[in-house]
Amino acid sequence: MSRYIAPSILSADFNRLGKDIEMINKSEADYIHFDVMDGVFVPNISFGIPVIQHVNKIATKPLDVHLMIIDPDRFIEPFVKAGASIITVHYEACNHLHRTIQQIKSFGVKASVCLNPHTPVFLLEEVIADLDMVLLMSVNPGFGGQAFIENTYKKVRQLKALIDTNGANCLIEVDGGVNNKTGKLLFDAGADVLVAGSFIFNSDNPAETISKLKMV
Ligand code: DX5
Ligand code: ZN
């Protein structure tokens, strides 16, 4: 089991985004998480390709791009070209998920699928062996700073069992309401990667918060 931290820039200060990226570069974070929202799949619009292109010029950590958008097939190549190392699509947004996963991998980047809180883990059974990561939403997607959904711990354990049963080599990432309390229980349940936005960027010392979360 790994203990990786992926700060979500959704909660960063966009008036000084470069400074926040430099902080992440120097911190013990393992990824930079980008919550891309289209206002259709989720009831909010965040940011897109230009932000990732510019961050990619200064980032020293892999870019973990979470596409909360309908019909993500349209944007896989543009996000790869912008610098994405991991692309996460939503199970609920894909008509042909197996083909979408193959498309992501054809660009040589890591393929990840995200499940909303209402979507059961077993639906990934036929593709789990093809995935590099599964992202479990522990809030309903669209906004930072929401309350953690407690049922997520059970889903992490179910996903770990599905991965082990299928001999898959797949990270478990969790996104939403992550803090030092939920984070510890998530690592204990088998999560590998914790996405955190408000807990990190609303703290007095984000770099120190990242280090403490990693060792929670
Ligand atoms: C929801 C977003 C958030 C964000 C993390 O769509 O995906 O989960 O990454 O937000 P916090 O850590 O502030 O709950
Ligand atoms: Zn996310």
mmCIF file of C-alpha atoms and ligand atoms in Angstrom:
data_model
loop_
_atom_site.group_PDB
_atom_site.id
_atom_site.type_symbol
_atom_site.label_atom_id
_atom_site.label_comp_id
_atom_site.label_asym_id
_atom_site.label_seq_id
_atom_site.Cartn_x
_atom_site.Cartn_y
_atom_site.Cartn_z
ATOM 1 C CA MET A 1 0.000 0.000 0.000
ATOM 2 C CA SER A 2 1.316 3.447 -0.983
ATOM 3 C CA ARG A 3 0.728 6.751 0.800
ATOM 4 C CA TYR A 4 0.518 9.416 -1.886
ATOM 5 C CA ILE A 5 -0.900 12.966 -1.637
ATOM 6 C CA ALA A 6 -2.456 14.820 -4.580
ATOM 7 C CA PRO A 7 -3.288 18.460 -3.709
ATOM 8 C CA SER A 8 -6.324 19.673 -5.668
ATOM 9 C CA ILE A 9 -5.676 23.143 -7.117
ATOM 10 C CA LEU A 10 -9.443 23.758 -7.129
ATOM 11 C CA SER A 11 -8.841 25.345 -3.691
ATOM 12 C CA ALA A 12 -5.601 27.122 -4.637
ATOM 13 C CA ASP A 13 -5.286 30.916 -4.854
ATOM 14 C CA PHE A 14 -5.707 31.630 -8.599
ATOM 15 C CA ASN A 15 -4.382 35.132 -8.012
ATOM 16 C CA ARG A 16 -1.010 33.508 -7.233
ATOM 17 C CA LEU A 17 -1.289 30.038 -8.783
ATOM 18 C CA GLY A 18 2.407 29.937 -9.699
ATOM 19 C CA LYS A 19 3.363 30.370 -6.033
ATOM 20 C CA ASP A 20 1.024 27.526 -5.032
ATOM 21 C CA ILE A 21 2.533 25.272 -7.702
ATOM 22 C CA GLU A 22 6.045 26.104 -6.482
ATOM 23 C CA MET A 23 4.874 25.178 -2.964
ATOM 24 C CA ILE A 24 3.627 21.810 -4.255
ATOM 25 C CA ASN A 25 6.878 21.284 -6.192
ATOM 26 C CA LYS A 26 8.915 21.748 -3.007
ATOM 27 C CA SER A 27 6.471 19.808 -0.804
ATOM 28 C CA GLU A 28 6.147 16.064 -0.209
ATOM 29 C CA ALA A 29 3.133 15.917 -2.550
ATOM 30 C CA ASP A 30 3.249 13.158 -5.176
ATOM 31 C CA TYR A 31 0.846 14.564 -7.785
ATOM 32 C CA ILE A 32 -0.945 17.782 -8.694
ATOM 33 C CA HIS A 33 -4.707 17.155 -8.995
ATOM 34 C CA PHE A 34 -6.796 19.155 -11.473
ATOM 35 C CA ASP A 35 -10.582 19.138 -11.092
ATOM 36 C CA VAL A 36 -11.845 19.932 -14.589
ATOM 37 C CA MET A 37 -15.576 20.687 -14.587
ATOM 38 C CA ASP A 38 -17.842 21.446 -17.588
ATOM 39 C CA GLY A 39 -21.003 22.716 -15.876
ATOM 40 C CA VAL A 40 -22.968 19.845 -17.477
ATOM 41 C CA PHE A 41 -21.706 16.616 -15.908
ATOM 42 C CA VAL A 42 -21.372 18.555 -12.628
ATOM 43 C CA PRO A 43 -23.172 21.774 -11.556
ATOM 44 C CA ASN A 44 -20.035 23.903 -11.679
ATOM 45 C CA ILE A 45 -17.414 25.133 -14.166
ATOM 46 C CA SER A 46 -13.763 25.221 -13.028
ATOM 47 C CA PHE A 47 -10.933 25.455 -15.570
ATOM 48 C CA GLY A 48 -9.483 23.663 -18.636
ATOM 49 C CA ILE A 49 -6.599 23.188 -21.032
ATOM 50 C CA PRO A 50 -4.858 26.601 -20.690
ATOM 51 C CA VAL A 51 -4.456 26.207 -16.909
ATOM 52 C CA ILE A 52 -2.939 22.758 -17.297
ATOM 53 C CA GLN A 53 -0.682 23.899 -20.154
ATOM 54 C CA HIS A 54 0.746 26.740 -18.059
ATOM 55 C CA VAL A 55 1.095 24.721 -14.844
ATOM 56 C CA ASN A 56 2.850 22.018 -16.863
ATOM 57 C CA LYS A 57 5.605 24.533 -17.713
ATOM 58 C CA ILE A 58 6.607 24.858 -14.028
ATOM 59 C CA ALA A 59 5.324 21.656 -12.377
ATOM 60 C CA THR A 60 7.833 19.037 -11.191
ATOM 61 C CA LYS A 61 5.144 16.541 -10.104
ATOM 62 C CA PRO A 62 2.914 14.413 -12.396
ATOM 63 C CA LEU A 63 -0.346 16.084 -13.455
ATOM 64 C CA ASP A 64 -3.355 14.062 -12.290
ATOM 65 C CA VAL A 65 -6.286 15.296 -14.394
ATOM 66 C CA HIS A 66 -9.814 14.502 -13.160
ATOM 67 C CA LEU A 67 -12.307 15.067 -15.994
ATOM 68 C CA MET A 68 -15.748 15.815 -14.597
ATOM 69 C CA ILE A 69 -17.101 16.341 -18.120
ATOM 70 C CA ILE A 70 -19.565 14.652 -20.459
ATOM 71 C CA ASP A 71 -18.211 12.678 -23.430
ATOM 72 C CA PRO A 72 -14.558 12.884 -22.274
ATOM 73 C CA ASP A 73 -13.297 11.044 -25.424
ATOM 74 C CA ARG A 74 -13.326 14.459 -27.147
ATOM 75 C CA PHE A 75 -10.691 15.881 -24.813
ATOM 76 C CA ILE A 76 -8.271 13.064 -24.019
ATOM 77 C CA GLU A 77 -5.692 14.020 -26.661
ATOM 78 C CA PRO A 78 -5.814 17.775 -25.838
ATOM 79 C CA PHE A 79 -5.261 17.065 -22.132
ATOM 80 C CA VAL A 80 -2.430 14.663 -22.909
ATOM 81 C CA LYS A 81 -0.815 17.345 -25.106
ATOM 82 C CA ALA A 82 -1.340 19.883 -22.283
ATOM 83 C CA GLY A 83 0.765 17.672 -19.988
ATOM 84 C CA ALA A 84 -1.521 15.196 -18.204
ATOM 85 C CA SER A 85 0.275 12.106 -16.814
ATOM 86 C CA ILE A 86 -2.941 10.508 -15.507
ATOM 87 C CA ILE A 87 -6.377 10.997 -17.024
ATOM 88 C CA THR A 88 -9.452 10.094 -14.984
ATOM 89 C CA VAL A 89 -12.822 9.804 -16.714
ATOM 90 C CA HIS A 90 -16.120 9.240 -14.932
ATOM 91 C CA TYR A 91 -17.773 5.825 -15.337
ATOM 92 C CA GLU A 92 -21.085 7.702 -15.451
ATOM 93 C CA ALA A 93 -19.955 9.867 -18.401
ATOM 94 C CA CYS A 94 -18.764 7.090 -20.738
ATOM 95 C CA ASN A 95 -20.901 5.075 -23.175
ATOM 96 C CA HIS A 96 -17.983 2.837 -24.190
ATOM 97 C CA LEU A 97 -15.689 2.805 -21.178
ATOM 98 C CA HIS A 98 -13.426 -0.003 -22.391
ATOM 99 C CA ARG A 99 -12.713 1.905 -25.609
ATOM 100 C CA THR A 100 -12.103 5.145 -23.694
ATOM 101 C CA ILE A 101 -9.579 3.422 -21.429
ATOM 102 C CA GLN A 102 -7.771 2.010 -24.472
ATOM 103 C CA GLN A 103 -7.752 5.469 -26.039
ATOM 104 C CA ILE A 104 -6.130 7.013 -22.933
ATOM 105 C CA LYS A 105 -3.490 4.267 -22.785
ATOM 106 C CA SER A 106 -2.753 4.616 -26.506
ATOM 107 C CA PHE A 107 -1.263 8.028 -25.686
ATOM 108 C CA GLY A 108 1.107 6.442 -23.153
ATOM 109 C CA VAL A 109 -0.507 8.044 -20.096
ATOM 110 C CA LYS A 110 -2.078 6.339 -17.106
ATOM 111 C CA ALA A 111 -5.786 5.469 -17.316
ATOM 112 C CA SER A 112 -8.087 5.987 -14.355
ATOM 113 C CA VAL A 113 -11.853 5.721 -13.847
ATOM 114 C CA CYS A 114 -13.854 7.644 -11.253
ATOM 115 C CA LEU A 115 -17.005 6.436 -9.459
ATOM 116 C CA ASN A 116 -19.523 8.867 -7.983
ATOM 117 C CA PRO A 117 -20.811 8.084 -4.483
ATOM 118 C CA HIS A 118 -23.904 6.281 -5.854
ATOM 119 C CA THR A 119 -21.976 4.063 -8.299
ATOM 120 C CA PRO A 120 -21.071 0.587 -6.982
ATOM 121 C CA VAL A 121 -17.513 -0.755 -7.274
ATOM 122 C CA PHE A 122 -18.506 -4.080 -8.932
ATOM 123 C CA LEU A 123 -19.339 -2.224 -12.170
ATOM 124 C CA LEU A 124 -15.574 -1.999 -12.804
ATOM 125 C CA GLU A 125 -15.074 -5.774 -12.752
ATOM 126 C CA GLU A 126 -14.613 -6.117 -16.533
ATOM 127 C CA VAL A 127 -12.051 -3.275 -16.805
ATOM 128 C CA ILE A 128 -10.224 -3.291 -13.444
ATOM 129 C CA ALA A 129 -7.260 -5.199 -14.922
ATOM 130 C CA ASP A 130 -6.846 -2.486 -17.584
ATOM 131 C CA LEU A 131 -6.705 0.390 -15.107
ATOM 132 C CA ASP A 132 -3.755 2.143 -13.491
ATOM 133 C CA MET A 133 -5.988 3.821 -10.895
ATOM 134 C CA VAL A 134 -9.596 4.076 -9.660
ATOM 135 C CA LEU A 135 -10.795 7.343 -8.131
ATOM 136 C CA LEU A 136 -13.610 7.089 -5.580
ATOM 137 C CA MET A 137 -15.581 10.315 -4.970
ATOM 138 C CA SER A 138 -16.181 10.827 -1.270
ATOM 139 C CA VAL A 139 -18.374 13.843 -1.985
ATOM 140 C CA ASN A 140 -20.842 14.530 -4.800
ATOM 141 C CA PRO A 141 -18.613 16.116 -7.461
ATOM 142 C CA GLY A 142 -18.688 19.803 -8.281
ATOM 143 C CA PHE A 143 -17.357 21.709 -5.294
ATOM 144 C CA GLY A 144 -14.505 21.736 -2.822
ATOM 145 C CA GLY A 145 -15.041 21.987 0.930
ATOM 146 C CA GLN A 146 -17.943 19.500 1.186
ATOM 147 C CA ALA A 147 -18.594 16.973 3.975
ATOM 148 C CA PHE A 148 -17.010 13.514 3.607
ATOM 149 C CA ILE A 149 -19.399 10.640 2.799
ATOM 150 C CA GLU A 150 -18.714 7.929 5.398
ATOM 151 C CA ASN A 151 -19.808 5.078 3.087
ATOM 152 C CA THR A 152 -16.562 5.646 1.165
ATOM 153 C CA TYR A 153 -14.520 3.523 3.599
ATOM 154 C CA LYS A 154 -16.637 0.489 2.665
ATOM 155 C CA LYS A 155 -16.165 1.237 -1.052
ATOM 156 C CA VAL A 156 -12.383 1.440 -0.584
ATOM 157 C CA ARG A 157 -12.390 -2.018 1.022
ATOM 158 C CA GLN A 158 -14.654 -3.389 -1.737
ATOM 159 C CA LEU A 159 -12.402 -1.905 -4.425
ATOM 160 C CA LYS A 160 -9.279 -3.332 -2.772
ATOM 161 C CA ALA A 161 -10.942 -6.768 -2.776
ATOM 162 C CA LEU A 162 -11.891 -6.401 -6.464
ATOM 163 C CA ILE A 163 -8.293 -5.424 -7.334
ATOM 164 C CA ASP A 164 -6.818 -8.329 -5.349
ATOM 165 C CA THR A 165 -9.328 -10.899 -6.706
ATOM 166 C CA ASN A 166 -8.498 -9.885 -10.270
ATOM 167 C CA GLY A 167 -4.749 -9.646 -9.725
ATOM 168 C CA ALA A 168 -4.918 -6.053 -10.935
ATOM 169 C CA ASN A 169 -2.153 -3.511 -10.393
ATOM 170 C CA CYS A 170 -4.266 -0.462 -9.702
ATOM 171 C CA LEU A 171 -4.003 2.457 -7.276
ATOM 172 C CA ILE A 172 -6.996 3.562 -5.200
ATOM 173 C CA GLU A 173 -7.457 7.347 -5.070
ATOM 174 C CA VAL A 174 -10.092 9.144 -2.963
ATOM 175 C CA ASP A 175 -11.335 12.687 -3.590
ATOM 176 C CA GLY A 176 -13.455 14.939 -1.413
ATOM 177 C CA GLY A 177 -13.581 15.917 2.252
ATOM 178 C CA VAL A 178 -10.133 14.473 2.925
ATOM 179 C CA ASN A 179 -8.461 15.703 6.131
ATOM 180 C CA ASN A 180 -6.197 14.221 8.829
ATOM 181 C CA LYS A 181 -9.099 12.222 10.339
ATOM 182 C CA THR A 182 -10.708 10.857 7.166
ATOM 183 C CA GLY A 183 -7.275 10.494 5.570
ATOM 184 C CA LYS A 184 -5.992 8.127 8.262
ATOM 185 C CA LEU A 185 -9.100 5.932 8.011
ATOM 186 C CA LEU A 186 -8.818 5.922 4.207
ATOM 187 C CA PHE A 187 -5.183 4.788 4.270
ATOM 188 C CA ASP A 188 -6.171 2.147 6.871
ATOM 189 C CA ALA A 189 -8.972 0.939 4.548
ATOM 190 C CA GLY A 190 -6.491 0.518 1.669
ATOM 191 C CA ALA A 191 -6.439 3.830 -0.210
ATOM 192 C CA ASP A 192 -3.155 4.737 -1.918
ATOM 193 C CA VAL A 193 -3.705 8.342 -3.028
ATOM 194 C CA LEU A 194 -5.532 11.102 -1.129
ATOM 195 C CA VAL A 195 -6.810 14.148 -3.014
ATOM 196 C CA ALA A 196 -7.180 17.161 -0.742
ATOM 197 C CA GLY A 197 -8.034 20.730 -1.643
ATOM 198 C CA SER A 198 -9.502 22.854 1.146
ATOM 199 C CA PHE A 199 -7.736 20.945 3.954
ATOM 200 C CA ILE A 200 -4.366 21.823 2.380
ATOM 201 C CA PHE A 201 -4.945 25.293 0.913
ATOM 202 C CA ASN A 202 -7.031 26.653 3.797
ATOM 203 C CA SER A 203 -4.344 25.686 6.319
ATOM 204 C CA ASP A 204 -1.715 28.092 7.698
ATOM 205 C CA ASN A 205 1.149 26.038 6.229
ATOM 206 C CA PRO A 206 0.054 23.981 3.178
ATOM 207 C CA ALA A 207 3.443 22.272 2.701
ATOM 208 C CA GLU A 208 3.463 21.149 6.341
ATOM 209 C CA THR A 209 -0.171 19.987 6.033
ATOM 210 C CA ILE A 210 0.815 17.851 3.023
ATOM 211 C CA SER A 211 3.682 16.242 4.993
ATOM 212 C CA LYS A 212 1.444 15.561 8.006
ATOM 213 C CA LEU A 213 -1.331 14.133 5.828
ATOM 214 C CA LYS A 214 1.158 11.764 4.182
ATOM 215 C CA MET A 215 2.175 10.374 7.596
ATOM 216 C CA VAL A 216 -1.242 10.547 9.234
HETATM 217 C C1 DX5 B 1 -15.292 17.842 -6.151
HETATM 218 C C2 DX5 B 1 -13.812 18.081 -6.207
HETATM 219 C C3 DX5 B 1 -13.299 18.146 -4.800
HETATM 220 C C4 DX5 B 1 -11.851 18.530 -4.700
HETATM 221 C C5 DX5 B 1 -11.359 18.316 -3.282
HETATM 222 O O1 DX5 B 1 -15.798 17.770 -7.413
HETATM 223 O O2 DX5 B 1 -13.183 17.025 -6.925
HETATM 224 O O3 DX5 B 1 -13.502 16.876 -4.218
HETATM 225 O O4 DX5 B 1 -11.119 17.771 -5.548
HETATM 226 O O5 DX5 B 1 -12.092 19.144 -2.492
HETATM 227 P P1 DX5 B 1 -11.914 19.187 -0.895
HETATM 228 O O6 DX5 B 1 -10.604 18.509 -0.568
HETATM 229 O O7 DX5 B 1 -11.893 20.651 -0.589
HETATM 230 O O8 DX5 B 1 -13.092 18.456 -0.351
HETATM 231 ZN ZN ZN B 2 -10.907 15.488 -8.303
#
